[in-house]
């Protein structure tokens, strides 16, 4: 649907694709799984009216390189995010993160010790007991999922993506999200990344959450079935100064279910300079 990342950054495990829009203070958007920067296709240009907005696909996702042998753990994603920020020359960007992008952003802040100006997390993996549902089944039975017939894998991915939205996808959007995960290579890549994402990689920074001193905003869909509201409350309880905002009638994918209301919160968080 016309979303292309025009730049490339080489990591030890392969190429990460990225793009930047607009001018002004830097703002970085971090996606989760099984999504890609395509999630930001409407959000990034709107934010770029007043900010320099950076988007990228995690290694193993979207338009970035996918191959056997890659380290796709949350720890590796955080190291790659650190390298990207260095490559972009960003010392204190604003960071907005969704789903496992939240865990990546938190590891980068707390364990890689990268400085942010502020942090916005929505419907994000952060800590606690988040290995659940389909994700937990993939961790327990990776060989079974790798051997699914193509038609069964396609149906599973479609159902999993639909479960993340409360309002449903607009025409063509589901197909765009599914495209990187189809075919033999895409199917292998789908289970490769899920099988390496572990709760153990969030435990290390949990004791540090209360020490975050930068402004933090939490935004959550009331109807999120992937990370229900109790996960927002868990995180808010550990970062007491964080703002917590609820969006009614929206699920896990606020970018799809409530883009205008999400943008209202983001533009209030990042007002034009001057």
Short mmCIF file of C-alpha atoms in Angstrom, two decimals:
data_model
loop_
_atom_site.label_atom_id
_atom_site.label_comp_id
_atom_site.label_asym_id
_atom_site.label_seq_id
_atom_site.Cartn_x
_atom_site.Cartn_y
_atom_site.Cartn_z
CA UNK A 1 0.00 0.00 0.00
CA UNK A 2 2.78 2.42 -0.89
CA UNK A 3 4.90 2.15 2.28
CA UNK A 4 8.61 1.86 1.51
CA UNK A 5 11.61 2.34 3.77
CA UNK A 6 14.31 3.92 1.64
CA UNK A 7 17.37 3.68 3.90
CA UNK A 8 19.43 0.76 5.17
CA UNK A 9 21.56 0.25 8.27
CA UNK A 10 23.81 -2.80 8.64
CA UNK A 11 23.85 -4.67 11.95
CA UNK A 12 25.94 -7.77 12.78
CA UNK A 13 22.86 -9.91 12.00
CA UNK A 14 21.66 -8.17 8.84
CA UNK A 15 20.17 -5.04 7.33
CA UNK A 16 17.59 -2.87 9.08
CA UNK A 17 15.44 -0.72 6.80
CA UNK A 18 14.43 2.78 7.94
CA UNK A 19 13.15 6.19 6.83
CA UNK A 20 12.77 9.68 8.28
CA UNK A 21 10.23 12.45 7.68
CA UNK A 22 9.92 16.16 8.46
CA UNK A 23 12.16 18.45 10.49
CA UNK A 24 12.45 19.57 14.08
CA UNK A 25 13.15 17.78 17.35
CA UNK A 26 13.67 14.02 16.83
CA UNK A 27 10.87 11.54 17.48
CA UNK A 28 11.35 7.77 17.00
CA UNK A 29 8.46 5.30 16.50
CA UNK A 30 9.08 1.69 17.56
CA UNK A 31 6.76 -1.10 16.38
CA UNK A 32 6.06 -4.53 17.90
CA UNK A 33 5.20 -8.04 16.72
CA UNK A 34 3.97 -9.32 14.32
CA UNK A 35 3.73 -5.85 12.83
CA UNK A 36 6.16 -3.49 11.12
CA UNK A 37 6.64 0.23 10.57
CA UNK A 38 3.62 -0.01 8.25
CA UNK A 39 1.66 0.61 11.47
CA UNK A 40 2.95 4.20 11.41
CA UNK A 41 1.98 4.95 7.80
CA UNK A 42 -0.65 7.55 8.86
CA UNK A 43 0.87 8.56 12.21
CA UNK A 44 4.42 9.35 11.05
CA UNK A 45 3.51 11.90 8.33
CA UNK A 46 1.12 13.67 10.71
CA UNK A 47 3.75 13.94 13.46
CA UNK A 48 6.34 15.02 10.89
CA UNK A 49 4.54 18.35 10.41
CA UNK A 50 6.42 19.58 13.49
CA UNK A 51 9.04 16.90 14.27
CA UNK A 52 11.79 14.90 12.59
CA UNK A 53 10.20 11.44 12.71
CA UNK A 54 12.21 8.22 12.37
CA UNK A 55 10.66 4.82 11.60
CA UNK A 56 12.28 1.42 11.06
CA UNK A 57 11.51 -2.28 10.83
CA UNK A 58 13.12 -4.44 13.50
CA UNK A 59 15.55 -7.02 12.15
CA UNK A 60 13.52 -10.04 11.04
CA UNK A 61 10.38 -7.96 10.42
CA UNK A 62 8.74 -6.11 7.54
CA UNK A 63 11.26 -4.89 4.96
CA UNK A 64 14.33 -5.62 7.09
CA UNK A 65 16.47 -8.70 6.50
CA UNK A 66 15.07 -12.09 7.50
CA UNK A 67 17.25 -15.20 7.57
CA UNK A 68 18.19 -18.17 9.70
CA UNK A 69 20.65 -17.62 12.52
CA UNK A 70 19.59 -14.09 13.44
CA UNK A 71 19.43 -13.08 17.09
CA UNK A 72 15.89 -11.69 17.39
CA UNK A 73 15.66 -11.54 21.17
CA UNK A 74 14.45 -8.41 22.93
CA UNK A 75 18.02 -7.88 24.12
CA UNK A 76 19.28 -7.98 20.52
CA UNK A 77 16.54 -5.62 19.33
CA UNK A 78 17.57 -3.18 22.09
CA UNK A 79 21.20 -3.36 21.02
CA UNK A 80 20.20 -2.72 17.41
CA UNK A 81 17.99 0.18 18.48
CA UNK A 82 20.94 1.65 20.35
CA UNK A 83 23.09 1.30 17.22
CA UNK A 84 20.40 2.96 15.10
CA UNK A 85 20.12 5.94 17.44
CA UNK A 86 23.90 6.32 17.27
CA UNK A 87 23.81 6.04 13.47
CA UNK A 88 21.15 8.77 13.33
CA UNK A 89 23.14 10.95 15.72
CA UNK A 90 20.26 11.24 18.18
CA UNK A 91 21.28 11.88 21.80
CA UNK A 92 17.89 12.58 23.47
CA UNK A 93 15.00 11.74 21.13
CA UNK A 94 11.37 11.39 22.07
CA UNK A 95 10.40 7.72 21.77
CA UNK A 96 6.95 6.25 21.09
CA UNK A 97 6.67 2.47 21.35
CA UNK A 98 3.95 -0.17 20.91
CA UNK A 99 3.70 -3.88 21.81
CA UNK A 100 7.20 -5.46 22.20
CA UNK A 101 8.53 -2.11 21.02
CA UNK A 102 7.80 -1.03 24.59
CA UNK A 103 10.13 -3.66 26.02
CA UNK A 104 12.79 -2.74 23.44
CA UNK A 105 12.51 0.95 24.34
CA UNK A 106 12.65 0.20 28.08
CA UNK A 107 15.69 -2.10 27.76
CA UNK A 108 17.43 0.55 25.67
CA UNK A 109 16.70 3.23 28.27
CA UNK A 110 17.38 1.23 31.43
CA UNK A 111 19.98 -1.39 30.47
CA UNK A 112 21.70 0.10 27.42
CA UNK A 113 21.59 3.46 29.27
CA UNK A 114 20.51 5.53 26.28
CA UNK A 115 18.97 8.92 27.10
CA UNK A 116 15.50 9.92 25.90
CA UNK A 117 13.76 13.27 26.17
CA UNK A 118 10.51 11.47 27.00
CA UNK A 119 8.80 8.12 26.46
CA UNK A 120 5.29 7.23 25.31
CA UNK A 121 4.16 3.60 25.58
CA UNK A 122 0.84 2.32 24.34
CA UNK A 123 -0.55 -1.20 24.55
CA UNK A 124 3.04 -2.19 25.19
CA UNK A 125 4.92 -5.15 26.59
CA UNK A 126 6.75 -3.89 29.65
CA UNK A 127 7.11 -6.60 32.30
CA UNK A 128 5.27 -8.99 34.56
CA UNK A 129 3.66 -12.19 33.25
CA UNK A 130 3.16 -11.44 29.56
CA UNK A 131 3.97 -14.83 27.99
CA UNK A 132 0.39 -15.86 27.23
CA UNK A 133 -2.05 -16.99 24.53
CA UNK A 134 -0.78 -17.93 21.08
CA UNK A 135 2.65 -16.56 21.91
CA UNK A 136 3.00 -19.01 24.80
CA UNK A 137 1.90 -21.92 22.59
CA UNK A 138 4.53 -21.04 19.99
CA UNK A 139 7.21 -21.01 22.68
CA UNK A 140 6.12 -24.43 23.95
CA UNK A 141 5.64 -26.13 20.55
CA UNK A 142 7.84 -24.36 17.98
CA UNK A 143 8.33 -27.43 15.78
CA UNK A 144 4.58 -27.93 15.38
CA UNK A 145 4.05 -24.38 14.17
CA UNK A 146 7.02 -24.50 11.79
CA UNK A 147 5.46 -27.56 10.13
CA UNK A 148 1.97 -26.12 9.61
CA UNK A 149 0.71 -26.35 6.03
CA UNK A 150 0.85 -22.98 4.31
CA UNK A 151 -2.93 -22.53 4.26
CA UNK A 152 -3.16 -23.23 8.01
CA UNK A 153 -0.33 -20.81 8.77
CA UNK A 154 -2.01 -18.11 6.66
CA UNK A 155 -5.30 -18.60 8.49
CA UNK A 156 -3.54 -18.47 11.86
CA UNK A 157 -1.71 -15.23 11.05
CA UNK A 158 -4.91 -13.61 9.77
CA UNK A 159 -6.86 -14.61 12.88
CA UNK A 160 -4.05 -13.44 15.16
CA UNK A 161 -3.94 -10.04 13.48
CA UNK A 162 -7.72 -9.65 13.58
CA UNK A 163 -7.66 -10.40 17.31
CA UNK A 164 -5.55 -7.27 17.80
CA UNK A 165 -8.15 -4.89 16.40
CA UNK A 166 -11.50 -4.02 17.99
CA UNK A 167 -12.88 -2.05 15.05
CA UNK A 168 -11.57 -4.22 12.19
CA UNK A 169 -9.13 -3.41 9.42
CA UNK A 170 -9.74 -1.07 6.51
CA UNK A 171 -9.62 -2.68 3.04
CA UNK A 172 -6.18 -3.96 2.11
CA UNK A 173 -4.59 -3.37 5.52
CA UNK A 174 -4.76 -6.96 6.79
CA UNK A 175 -3.18 -8.20 3.57
CA UNK A 176 -0.35 -5.65 3.92
CA UNK A 177 0.40 -6.80 7.48
CA UNK A 178 0.35 -10.44 6.41
CA UNK A 179 2.54 -10.09 3.31
CA UNK A 180 5.97 -10.38 5.03
CA UNK A 181 4.89 -13.60 6.78
CA UNK A 182 3.61 -15.59 3.79
CA UNK A 183 5.35 -18.24 1.70
CA UNK A 184 7.96 -20.64 3.02
CA UNK A 185 10.43 -17.87 3.93
CA UNK A 186 7.79 -15.69 5.55
CA UNK A 187 6.38 -18.57 7.59
CA UNK A 188 9.84 -19.48 8.87
CA UNK A 189 10.50 -15.83 9.75
CA UNK A 190 7.19 -15.53 11.63
CA UNK A 191 7.94 -18.38 14.04
CA UNK A 192 11.65 -17.56 14.18
CA UNK A 193 11.01 -14.18 15.73
CA UNK A 194 8.25 -15.38 18.08
CA UNK A 195 10.36 -18.25 19.36
CA UNK A 196 13.10 -15.84 20.53
CA UNK A 197 10.99 -13.25 22.36
CA UNK A 198 11.16 -14.12 26.04
CA UNK A 199 9.77 -12.74 29.27
CA UNK A 200 13.23 -13.27 30.78
CA UNK A 201 14.45 -10.25 28.78
CA UNK A 202 12.11 -7.89 30.65
CA UNK A 203 12.83 -9.17 34.16
CA UNK A 204 16.24 -7.49 34.31
CA UNK A 205 14.94 -3.94 34.08
CA UNK A 206 11.75 -4.31 36.17
CA UNK A 207 13.45 -3.15 39.41
CA UNK A 208 14.63 -0.01 37.55
CA UNK A 209 11.20 1.16 36.34
CA UNK A 210 10.57 3.25 39.45
CA UNK A 211 13.76 5.20 38.83
CA UNK A 212 12.73 6.55 35.42
CA UNK A 213 12.89 10.34 35.72
CA UNK A 214 11.91 11.49 32.23
CA UNK A 215 8.26 12.23 31.36
CA UNK A 216 6.36 9.00 30.59
CA UNK A 217 2.93 8.70 29.01
CA UNK A 218 0.88 5.50 28.89
CA UNK A 219 -2.00 5.17 26.43
CA UNK A 220 -4.14 2.04 26.35
CA UNK A 221 -7.12 0.63 24.45
CA UNK A 222 -9.86 -0.45 26.86
CA UNK A 223 -10.70 -3.42 24.62
CA UNK A 224 -7.15 -4.68 24.15
CA UNK A 225 -7.32 -8.50 24.10
CA UNK A 226 -3.57 -8.99 23.57
CA UNK A 227 -2.43 -6.93 26.57
CA UNK A 228 -5.61 -6.18 28.56
CA UNK A 229 -5.91 -3.07 30.77
CA UNK A 230 -4.35 -4.77 33.80
CA UNK A 231 -0.99 -4.52 32.00
CA UNK A 232 -1.36 -0.75 31.81
CA UNK A 233 -2.20 -0.69 35.51
CA UNK A 234 0.81 -2.91 36.30
CA UNK A 235 3.14 -0.51 34.48
CA UNK A 236 1.53 2.61 35.91
CA UNK A 237 2.00 1.19 39.38
CA UNK A 238 5.75 0.92 38.77
CA UNK A 239 6.22 4.33 37.12
CA UNK A 240 4.01 6.38 39.46
CA UNK A 241 4.63 9.74 37.79
CA UNK A 242 3.53 8.43 34.38
CA UNK A 243 0.36 9.82 32.83
CA UNK A 244 -2.19 7.09 32.01
CA UNK A 245 -4.80 7.68 29.31
CA UNK A 246 -7.53 5.25 28.24
CA UNK A 247 -9.08 5.02 24.77
CA UNK A 248 -12.54 3.43 24.78
CA UNK A 249 -13.74 1.30 21.88
CA UNK A 250 -10.19 0.43 20.83
CA UNK A 251 -8.12 -2.75 21.04
CA UNK A 252 -4.41 -3.47 20.84
CA UNK A 253 -3.85 -1.57 17.59
CA UNK A 254 -4.71 2.03 18.40
CA UNK A 255 -3.14 3.01 15.07
CA UNK A 256 -5.94 1.11 13.32
CA UNK A 257 -8.84 1.36 15.80
CA UNK A 258 -8.54 4.98 16.92
CA UNK A 259 -5.89 6.86 14.91
CA UNK A 260 -7.47 10.28 15.42
CA UNK A 261 -7.72 9.86 19.20
CA UNK A 262 -4.19 8.45 19.34
CA UNK A 263 -2.95 11.47 17.38
CA UNK A 264 -4.78 13.78 19.80
CA UNK A 265 -2.76 12.32 22.67
CA UNK A 266 0.50 12.35 20.72
CA UNK A 267 0.15 15.93 19.50
CA UNK A 268 -0.68 17.04 23.05
CA UNK A 269 2.47 15.26 24.21
CA UNK A 270 4.59 16.77 21.43
CA UNK A 271 3.32 20.33 20.82
CA UNK A 272 4.95 22.44 18.09
CA UNK A 273 8.13 24.20 19.20
CA UNK A 274 8.01 27.91 19.88
#
